[in-house]
Every structure is written in structure tokens, then in C-alpha cells.
mmCIF file of N, CA, C and O in Angstrom:
data_model
loop_
_atom_site.group_PDB
_atom_site.id
_atom_site.type_symbol
_atom_site.label_atom_id
_atom_site.label_comp_id
_atom_site.label_asym_id
_atom_site.label_seq_id
_atom_site.Cartn_x
_atom_site.Cartn_y
_atom_site.Cartn_z
ATOM 1 N N MET P 1 -12.253 1.628 -23.236
ATOM 2 C CA MET P 1 -12.224 2.563 -21.905
ATOM 3 C C MET P 1 -12.776 3.742 -21.701
ATOM 4 O O MET P 1 -13.756 4.182 -20.908
ATOM 5 N N ASN P 2 -12.299 4.627 -22.488
ATOM 6 C CA ASN P 2 -12.822 5.831 -22.553
ATOM 7 C C ASN P 2 -13.971 6.135 -22.815
ATOM 8 O O ASN P 2 -15.009 6.788 -22.251
ATOM 9 N N ILE P 3 -14.941 5.416 -23.880
ATOM 10 C CA ILE P 3 -16.325 5.258 -24.023
ATOM 11 C C ILE P 3 -16.719 4.776 -23.088
ATOM 12 O O ILE P 3 -18.091 5.586 -22.685
ATOM 13 N N GLY P 4 -16.266 3.888 -22.717
ATOM 14 C CA GLY P 4 -17.612 3.471 -21.387
ATOM 15 C C GLY P 4 -17.376 4.410 -20.161
ATOM 16 O O GLY P 4 -18.672 4.710 -19.507
ATOM 17 N N PHE P 5 -16.037 4.985 -19.676
ATOM 18 C CA PHE P 5 -16.146 6.284 -18.918
ATOM 19 C C PHE P 5 -17.216 7.404 -19.300
ATOM 20 O O PHE P 5 -17.898 7.721 -18.401
ATOM 21 N N GLY P 6 -17.119 7.591 -20.683
ATOM 22 C CA GLY P 6 -18.011 8.773 -21.513
ATOM 23 C C GLY P 6 -19.527 8.519 -21.116
ATOM 24 O O GLY P 6 -20.431 9.421 -20.674
ATOM 25 N N ILE P 7 -19.920 7.210 -21.271
ATOM 26 C CA ILE P 7 -21.225 6.711 -20.982
ATOM 27 C C ILE P 7 -21.807 6.885 -19.723
ATOM 28 O O ILE P 7 -22.781 7.402 -19.346
ATOM 29 N N LEU P 8 -20.712 6.718 -19.031
ATOM 30 C CA LEU P 8 -21.098 6.513 -17.660
ATOM 31 C C LEU P 8 -21.420 8.160 -16.796
ATOM 32 O O LEU P 8 -22.263 8.312 -16.107
ATOM 33 N N ILE P 9 -20.289 8.942 -17.317
ATOM 34 C CA ILE P 9 -20.525 10.233 -16.817
ATOM 35 C C ILE P 9 -21.875 10.811 -17.252
ATOM 36 O O ILE P 9 -22.574 11.610 -16.681
ATOM 37 N N PHE P 10 -22.087 10.573 -18.491
ATOM 38 C CA PHE P 10 -23.439 11.152 -19.233
ATOM 39 C C PHE P 10 -24.815 10.257 -18.524
ATOM 40 O O PHE P 10 -25.471 11.151 -18.200
ATOM 41 N N VAL P 11 -24.866 9.110 -18.322
ATOM 42 C CA VAL P 11 -25.693 8.887 -17.854
ATOM 43 C C VAL P 11 -25.942 9.272 -16.200
ATOM 44 O O VAL P 11 -27.057 9.499 -15.650
ATOM 45 N N LEU P 12 -24.878 9.468 -15.462
ATOM 46 C CA LEU P 12 -24.845 9.646 -14.171
ATOM 47 C C LEU P 12 -25.473 11.418 -14.043
ATOM 48 O O LEU P 12 -25.962 11.865 -13.253
ATOM 49 N N GLY P 13 -24.868 12.035 -15.294
ATOM 50 C CA GLY P 13 -25.158 13.634 -15.322
ATOM 51 C C GLY P 13 -26.796 13.793 -15.441
ATOM 52 O O GLY P 13 -27.838 14.700 -15.058
ATOM 53 N N LEU P 14 -27.393 12.530 -16.822
ATOM 54 C CA LEU P 14 -28.664 12.657 -16.935
ATOM 55 C C LEU P 14 -29.579 12.367 -15.556
ATOM 56 O O LEU P 14 -30.563 13.134 -15.584
ATOM 57 N N VAL P 15 -29.227 11.287 -14.641
ATOM 58 C CA VAL P 15 -29.972 11.244 -13.503
ATOM 59 C C VAL P 15 -29.910 12.170 -12.361
ATOM 60 O O VAL P 15 -30.924 12.575 -12.027
ATOM 61 N N ILE P 16 -28.833 12.844 -12.342
ATOM 62 C CA ILE P 16 -28.404 13.975 -11.672
ATOM 63 C C ILE P 16 -29.556 15.026 -11.975
ATOM 64 O O ILE P 16 -30.054 15.586 -10.989
ATOM 65 N N GLY P 17 -29.380 15.340 -13.383
ATOM 66 C CA GLY P 17 -30.309 16.412 -14.015
ATOM 67 C C GLY P 17 -31.923 16.253 -13.638
ATOM 68 O O GLY P 17 -32.479 17.073 -13.224
ATOM 69 N N LEU P 18 -32.136 15.066 -14.060
ATOM 70 C CA LEU P 18 -33.593 14.652 -13.744
ATOM 71 C C LEU P 18 -34.183 14.741 -12.199
ATOM 72 O O LEU P 18 -35.048 15.360 -12.218
ATOM 73 N N VAL P 19 -33.456 14.640 -11.533
ATOM 74 C CA VAL P 19 -33.699 14.862 -10.104
ATOM 75 C C VAL P 19 -33.697 15.802 -9.801
ATOM 76 O O VAL P 19 -34.637 16.358 -9.258
ATOM 77 N N ILE P 20 -32.842 16.724 -9.986
ATOM 78 C CA ILE P 20 -32.801 18.225 -9.396
ATOM 79 C C ILE P 20 -33.818 18.812 -10.189
ATOM 80 O O ILE P 20 -34.625 19.625 -9.449
ATOM 81 N N GLY P 21 -34.418 18.630 -11.600
ATOM 82 C CA GLY P 21 -35.523 19.264 -12.273
ATOM 83 C C GLY P 21 -36.471 18.986 -11.634
ATOM 84 O O GLY P 21 -37.378 19.833 -11.608
ATOM 85 N N PHE P 22 -36.749 17.807 -11.379
ATOM 86 C CA PHE P 22 -38.190 17.551 -10.533
ATOM 87 C C PHE P 22 -38.331 17.875 -9.170
ATOM 88 O O PHE P 22 -39.324 18.562 -9.222
ATOM 89 N N PHE P 23 -37.090 18.044 -8.679
ATOM 90 C CA PHE P 23 -37.189 18.898 -7.312
ATOM 91 C C PHE P 23 -38.078 20.445 -7.561
ATOM 92 O O PHE P 23 -38.697 20.959 -6.877
ATOM 93 N N VAL P 24 -36.616 20.972 -8.511
ATOM 94 C CA VAL P 24 -37.248 22.390 -8.816
ATOM 95 C C VAL P 24 -38.590 22.414 -9.285
ATOM 96 O O VAL P 24 -39.046 23.469 -8.668
ATOM 97 N N ALA P 25 -39.026 21.795 -9.783
ATOM 98 C CA ALA P 25 -40.337 22.147 -10.735
ATOM 99 C C ALA P 25 -41.303 22.013 -9.442
ATOM 100 O O ALA P 25 -42.444 22.463 -9.704
ATOM 101 N N ARG P 26 -41.127 20.917 -8.965
ATOM 102 C CA ARG P 26 -42.360 20.682 -7.805
ATOM 103 C C ARG P 26 -41.975 21.872 -6.933
ATOM 104 O O ARG P 26 -43.467 21.976 -6.627
ATOM 105 N N ASN P 27 -41.188 22.356 -6.400
ATOM 106 C CA ASN P 27 -41.168 23.582 -5.574
ATOM 107 C C ASN P 27 -41.728 24.586 -6.369
ATOM 108 O O ASN P 27 -42.630 25.465 -5.403
ATOM 109 N N SER P 28 -41.453 24.864 -7.348
ATOM 110 C CA SER P 28 -42.149 26.196 -8.323
ATOM 111 C C SER P 28 -43.695 25.679 -8.397
ATOM 112 O O SER P 28 -44.347 26.733 -8.296
ATOM 113 N N MET P 29 -43.922 24.658 -8.638
ATOM 114 C CA MET P 29 -45.143 24.440 -8.873
ATOM 115 C C MET P 29 -45.959 24.711 -7.568
ATOM 116 O O MET P 29 -47.160 25.418 -7.460
ATOM 117 N N LYS P 30 -45.764 24.027 -6.326
ATOM 118 C CA LYS P 30 -46.062 24.665 -5.151
ATOM 119 C C LYS P 30 -46.208 25.869 -4.624
ATOM 120 O O LYS P 30 -47.536 26.401 -4.080
ATOM 121 N N SER P 31 -45.444 26.815 -5.153
ATOM 122 C CA SER P 31 -45.357 28.157 -4.661
ATOM 123 C C SER P 31 -46.302 28.817 -5.686
ATOM 124 O O SER P 31 -47.080 29.949 -5.059
ATOM 125 N N TYR P 32 -46.447 28.409 -6.970
ATOM 126 C CA TYR P 32 -47.393 28.930 -7.935
ATOM 127 C C TYR P 32 -48.882 28.615 -7.411
ATOM 128 O O TYR P 32 -49.872 29.481 -7.378
ATOM 129 N N LEU P 33 -49.190 27.192 -7.299
ATOM 130 C CA LEU P 33 -50.466 27.145 -6.589
ATOM 131 C C LEU P 33 -50.985 27.882 -5.117
ATOM 132 O O LEU P 33 -52.174 28.264 -4.830
ATOM 133 N N ALA P 34 -49.756 28.087 -4.292
ATOM 134 C CA ALA P 34 -49.931 28.733 -3.253
ATOM 135 C C ALA P 34 -50.598 30.275 -3.446
ATOM 136 O O ALA P 34 -51.329 30.761 -2.866
ATOM 137 N N LYS P 35 -49.890 30.692 -4.344
ATOM 138 C CA LYS P 35 -50.102 32.093 -4.566
ATOM 139 C C LYS P 35 -51.411 32.347 -5.501
ATOM 140 O O LYS P 35 -52.007 33.320 -5.473
ATOM 141 N N ASN P 36 -51.605 31.479 -6.453
ATOM 142 C CA ASN P 36 -52.845 31.382 -7.204
ATOM 143 C C ASN P 36 -53.805 30.238 -7.092
ATOM 144 O O ASN P 36 -53.511 29.270 -7.905
ATOM 145 N N PRO P 37 -54.582 30.166 -6.459
ATOM 146 C CA PRO P 37 -55.374 28.836 -6.200
ATOM 147 C C PRO P 37 -56.052 28.635 -7.128
ATOM 148 O O PRO P 37 -56.767 29.211 -7.790
ATOM 149 N N PRO P 38 -56.390 27.252 -7.258
ATOM 150 C CA PRO P 38 -57.071 26.902 -8.656
ATOM 151 C C PRO P 38 -58.583 27.399 -8.165
ATOM 152 O O PRO P 38 -59.056 27.323 -9.399
ATOM 153 N N ILE P 39 -59.139 27.479 -7.286
ATOM 154 C CA ILE P 39 -60.674 27.872 -7.345
ATOM 155 C C ILE P 39 -60.706 29.093 -6.491
ATOM 156 O O ILE P 39 -60.417 29.274 -5.481
ATOM 157 N N SER P 40 -61.362 30.163 -7.271
ATOM 158 C CA SER P 40 -61.449 31.570 -6.585
ATOM 159 C C SER P 40 -63.075 31.596 -6.196
ATOM 160 O O SER P 40 -63.910 30.606 -6.353
ATOM 161 N N GLU P 41 -63.136 32.678 -5.175
ATOM 162 C CA GLU P 41 -64.358 32.826 -4.905
ATOM 163 C C GLU P 41 -65.782 33.195 -5.969
ATOM 164 O O GLU P 41 -66.823 32.730 -5.702
ATOM 165 N N GLU P 42 -65.126 33.594 -6.931
ATOM 166 C CA GLU P 42 -66.449 33.970 -7.897
ATOM 167 C C GLU P 42 -66.443 32.354 -8.731
ATOM 168 O O GLU P 42 -67.657 32.284 -9.171
ATOM 169 N N MET P 43 -65.574 31.576 -8.610
ATOM 170 C CA MET P 43 -65.590 30.565 -9.615
ATOM 171 C C MET P 43 -66.486 29.436 -8.389
ATOM 172 O O MET P 43 -67.498 28.518 -8.880
ATOM 173 N N MET P 44 -66.584 29.835 -7.253
ATOM 174 C CA MET P 44 -66.944 29.070 -6.176
ATOM 175 C C MET P 44 -68.813 29.384 -5.958
ATOM 176 O O MET P 44 -69.556 28.976 -6.232
ATOM 177 N N LYS P 45 -68.874 30.895 -6.031
ATOM 178 C CA LYS P 45 -70.064 31.361 -6.259
ATOM 179 C C LYS P 45 -70.942 30.648 -7.292
ATOM 180 O O LYS P 45 -71.974 30.450 -7.266
ATOM 181 N N SER P 46 -70.362 30.690 -8.623
ATOM 182 C CA SER P 46 -71.113 30.176 -10.119
ATOM 183 C C SER P 46 -71.282 28.609 -9.586
ATOM 184 O O SER P 46 -72.330 28.266 -10.108
ATOM 185 N N MET P 47 -70.562 27.963 -8.935
ATOM 186 C CA MET P 47 -70.718 26.668 -8.824
ATOM 187 C C MET P 47 -72.007 26.436 -8.071
ATOM 188 O O MET P 47 -72.544 25.583 -8.297
ATOM 189 N N MET P 48 -72.000 27.138 -6.856
ATOM 190 C CA MET P 48 -73.100 27.446 -6.214
ATOM 191 C C MET P 48 -74.330 27.819 -6.758
ATOM 192 O O MET P 48 -75.454 26.944 -6.194
ATOM 193 N N MET P 49 -74.328 28.679 -7.469
ATOM 194 C CA MET P 49 -75.418 29.129 -8.206
ATOM 195 C C MET P 49 -76.033 27.850 -9.010
ATOM 196 O O MET P 49 -77.314 27.765 -9.434
ATOM 197 N N SER P 50 -75.180 27.308 -10.048
ATOM 198 C CA SER P 50 -75.353 26.246 -10.765
ATOM 199 C C SER P 50 -76.192 24.755 -10.206
ATOM 200 O O SER P 50 -76.880 24.328 -10.672
ATOM 201 N N MET P 51 -75.713 24.781 -8.888
ATOM 202 C CA MET P 51 -76.474 23.617 -7.966
ATOM 203 C C MET P 51 -77.805 23.771 -7.445
ATOM 204 O O MET P 51 -78.550 23.637 -6.553
ATOM 205 N N GLY P 52 -78.051 25.562 -7.816
ATOM 206 C CA GLY P 52 -79.579 25.758 -7.203
ATOM 207 C C GLY P 52 -79.390 26.485 -5.701
ATOM 208 O O GLY P 52 -80.372 26.650 -4.917
ATOM 209 N N GLN P 53 -78.207 26.762 -5.391
ATOM 210 C CA GLN P 53 -78.000 27.377 -3.934
ATOM 211 C C GLN P 53 -77.699 28.789 -4.063
ATOM 212 O O GLN P 53 -77.139 29.258 -5.049
ATOM 213 N N LYS P 54 -78.074 29.688 -3.100
ATOM 214 C CA LYS P 54 -78.142 31.158 -3.272
ATOM 215 C C LYS P 54 -77.019 31.594 -2.145
ATOM 216 O O LYS P 54 -77.015 31.303 -1.549
ATOM 217 N N PRO P 55 -75.831 31.713 -2.578
ATOM 218 C CA PRO P 55 -74.574 31.790 -1.994
ATOM 219 C C PRO P 55 -74.602 33.337 -1.046
ATOM 220 O O PRO P 55 -75.013 34.112 -2.003
ATOM 221 N N SER P 56 -74.316 33.297 -0.211
ATOM 222 C CA SER P 56 -74.033 34.290 0.898
ATOM 223 C C SER P 56 -72.685 34.356 0.946
ATOM 224 O O SER P 56 -72.181 33.606 1.012
ATOM 225 N N GLN P 57 -72.400 35.877 1.280
ATOM 226 C CA GLN P 57 -70.980 36.016 1.324
ATOM 227 C C GLN P 57 -70.361 35.103 2.687
ATOM 228 O O GLN P 57 -69.082 34.673 2.676
ATOM 229 N N LYS P 58 -70.876 35.287 3.590
ATOM 230 C CA LYS P 58 -70.400 34.562 5.018
ATOM 231 C C LYS P 58 -70.391 32.890 4.438
ATOM 232 O O LYS P 58 -69.378 32.125 5.174
ATOM 233 N N LYS P 59 -70.877 32.271 3.901
ATOM 234 C CA LYS P 59 -70.938 30.982 3.314
ATOM 235 C C LYS P 59 -69.743 30.802 2.619
ATOM 236 O O LYS P 59 -69.258 29.782 2.506
ATOM 237 N N LEU P 60 -69.586 31.508 1.366
ATOM 238 C CA LEU P 60 -68.204 31.659 0.613
ATOM 239 C C LEU P 60 -67.155 31.883 1.431
ATOM 240 O O LEU P 60 -66.422 31.005 0.815
ATOM 241 N N ASN P 61 -67.134 32.538 2.444
ATOM 242 C CA ASN P 61 -65.892 32.739 3.171
ATOM 243 C C ASN P 61 -65.758 31.519 3.948
ATOM 244 O O ASN P 61 -64.659 31.503 4.125
ATOM 245 N N GLN P 62 -66.774 30.974 4.396
ATOM 246 C CA GLN P 62 -66.309 29.691 5.184
ATOM 247 C C GLN P 62 -65.625 28.657 4.402
ATOM 248 O O GLN P 62 -64.862 28.145 4.675
ATOM 249 N N MET P 63 -66.474 28.367 3.123
ATOM 250 C CA MET P 63 -65.961 27.369 2.300
ATOM 251 C C MET P 63 -64.540 27.638 1.751
ATOM 252 O O MET P 63 -63.695 26.722 1.406
ATOM 253 N N MET P 64 -64.198 29.277 1.273
ATOM 254 C CA MET P 64 -62.760 29.539 1.084
ATOM 255 C C MET P 64 -62.000 29.155 2.138
ATOM 256 O O MET P 64 -60.493 28.533 1.988
ATOM 257 N N ALA P 65 -62.153 29.352 3.462
ATOM 258 C CA ALA P 65 -61.497 29.150 4.549
ATOM 259 C C ALA P 65 -61.066 27.764 5.053
ATOM 260 O O ALA P 65 -60.099 27.224 5.054
ATOM 261 N N GLN P 66 -62.466 26.710 4.634
ATOM 262 C CA GLN P 66 -62.006 25.450 4.962
ATOM 263 C C GLN P 66 -60.954 24.917 3.655
ATOM 264 O O GLN P 66 -60.311 24.284 4.112
ATOM 265 N N MET P 67 -61.123 25.673 2.626
ATOM 266 C CA MET P 67 -60.366 24.835 1.092
ATOM 267 C C MET P 67 -58.778 25.572 1.744
ATOM 268 O O MET P 67 -57.887 24.825 1.698
ATOM 269 N N LYS P 68 -58.503 26.614 2.551
ATOM 270 C CA LYS P 68 -57.294 27.416 2.858
ATOM 271 C C LYS P 68 -56.764 26.090 3.722
ATOM 272 O O LYS P 68 -55.641 25.765 3.708
ATOM 273 N N GLN P 69 -57.350 25.858 4.647
ATOM 274 C CA GLN P 69 -57.027 25.155 5.951
ATOM 275 C C GLN P 69 -56.599 23.577 5.436
ATOM 276 O O GLN P 69 -55.602 23.060 5.675
ATOM 277 N N GLN P 70 -57.787 23.080 4.338
ATOM 278 C CA GLN P 70 -56.837 21.696 3.832
ATOM 279 C C GLN P 70 -55.877 21.616 3.279
ATOM 280 O O GLN P 70 -54.980 20.723 3.194
ATOM 281 N N SER P 71 -55.623 22.857 2.372
ATOM 282 C CA SER P 71 -54.491 22.979 1.434
ATOM 283 C C SER P 71 -53.023 23.120 2.385
ATOM 284 O O SER P 71 -51.905 22.601 2.249
ATOM 285 N N GLU P 72 -53.086 23.835 3.663
ATOM 286 C CA GLU P 72 -52.224 23.990 4.597
ATOM 287 C C GLU P 72 -51.896 22.373 5.064
ATOM 288 O O GLU P 72 -50.907 22.342 5.271
ATOM 289 N N GLN P 73 -52.998 21.880 5.377
ATOM 290 C CA GLN P 73 -52.600 20.577 6.075
ATOM 291 C C GLN P 73 -52.014 19.638 5.510
ATOM 292 O O GLN P 73 -50.971 18.521 5.653
ATOM 293 N N SER P 74 -52.342 19.667 3.833
ATOM 294 C CA SER P 74 -51.809 18.559 2.992
ATOM 295 C C SER P 74 -50.344 19.288 2.353
ATOM 296 O O SER P 74 -49.509 18.307 2.539
ATOM 297 N N GLN P 75 -49.881 20.359 2.906
ATOM 298 C CA GLN P 75 -48.530 20.671 2.700
ATOM 299 C C GLN P 75 -47.735 20.430 4.011
ATOM 300 O O GLN P 75 -46.846 20.334 3.637
ATOM 301 N N LYS P 76 -48.393 20.534 4.891
ATOM 302 C CA LYS P 76 -47.395 19.668 6.100
ATOM 303 C C LYS P 76 -47.111 18.284 5.972
ATOM 304 O O LYS P 76 -46.107 17.848 6.558
ATOM 305 N N LYS P 77 -48.220 17.612 5.183
ATOM 306 C CA LYS P 77 -47.627 16.114 5.494
ATOM 307 C C LYS P 77 -46.849 15.907 4.411
ATOM 308 O O LYS P 77 -45.812 16.395 3.692
#
């Protein structure tokens, strides 16, 4: 009886730890990506140049604003 109870406590602790760990990791990853977006303005500029487009500052600002808007919409869902 003691061994079964010990195993049950261990399994419950493991499951609870995994659930809490998942949500903490998810929250920290969201905040990290919000502070450090995966694509910067320089990366966008080099991508446009490699595609044969001459990027203007206005176009870069529009694309960055659009990406920010999309990320905010996905966070609301």
C-alpha cells in the first residue's frame, strides 16, 4: 500500500510539474519573441535586395508595421 501511494504521488507531481513547466516556458517564449522579433529591419532589407527589389525606408516601415500588426492579432487569439 505504501509503495502504490508513493508511485501515485510521484506520477501526480510529475504531471503537475510538466503542466506548470509548459505554461512557464510558453509565457517566457512569447515575451522573448515580443521583445526580440525574429526578423529585423536589416534582415528584411537584405531579403528584398536578394529578390531584386530596391527597398525604400517607407516600404520597410510598412512591412515592419504589417508584421507587428499580424503578431498582435495572433497574440489576441
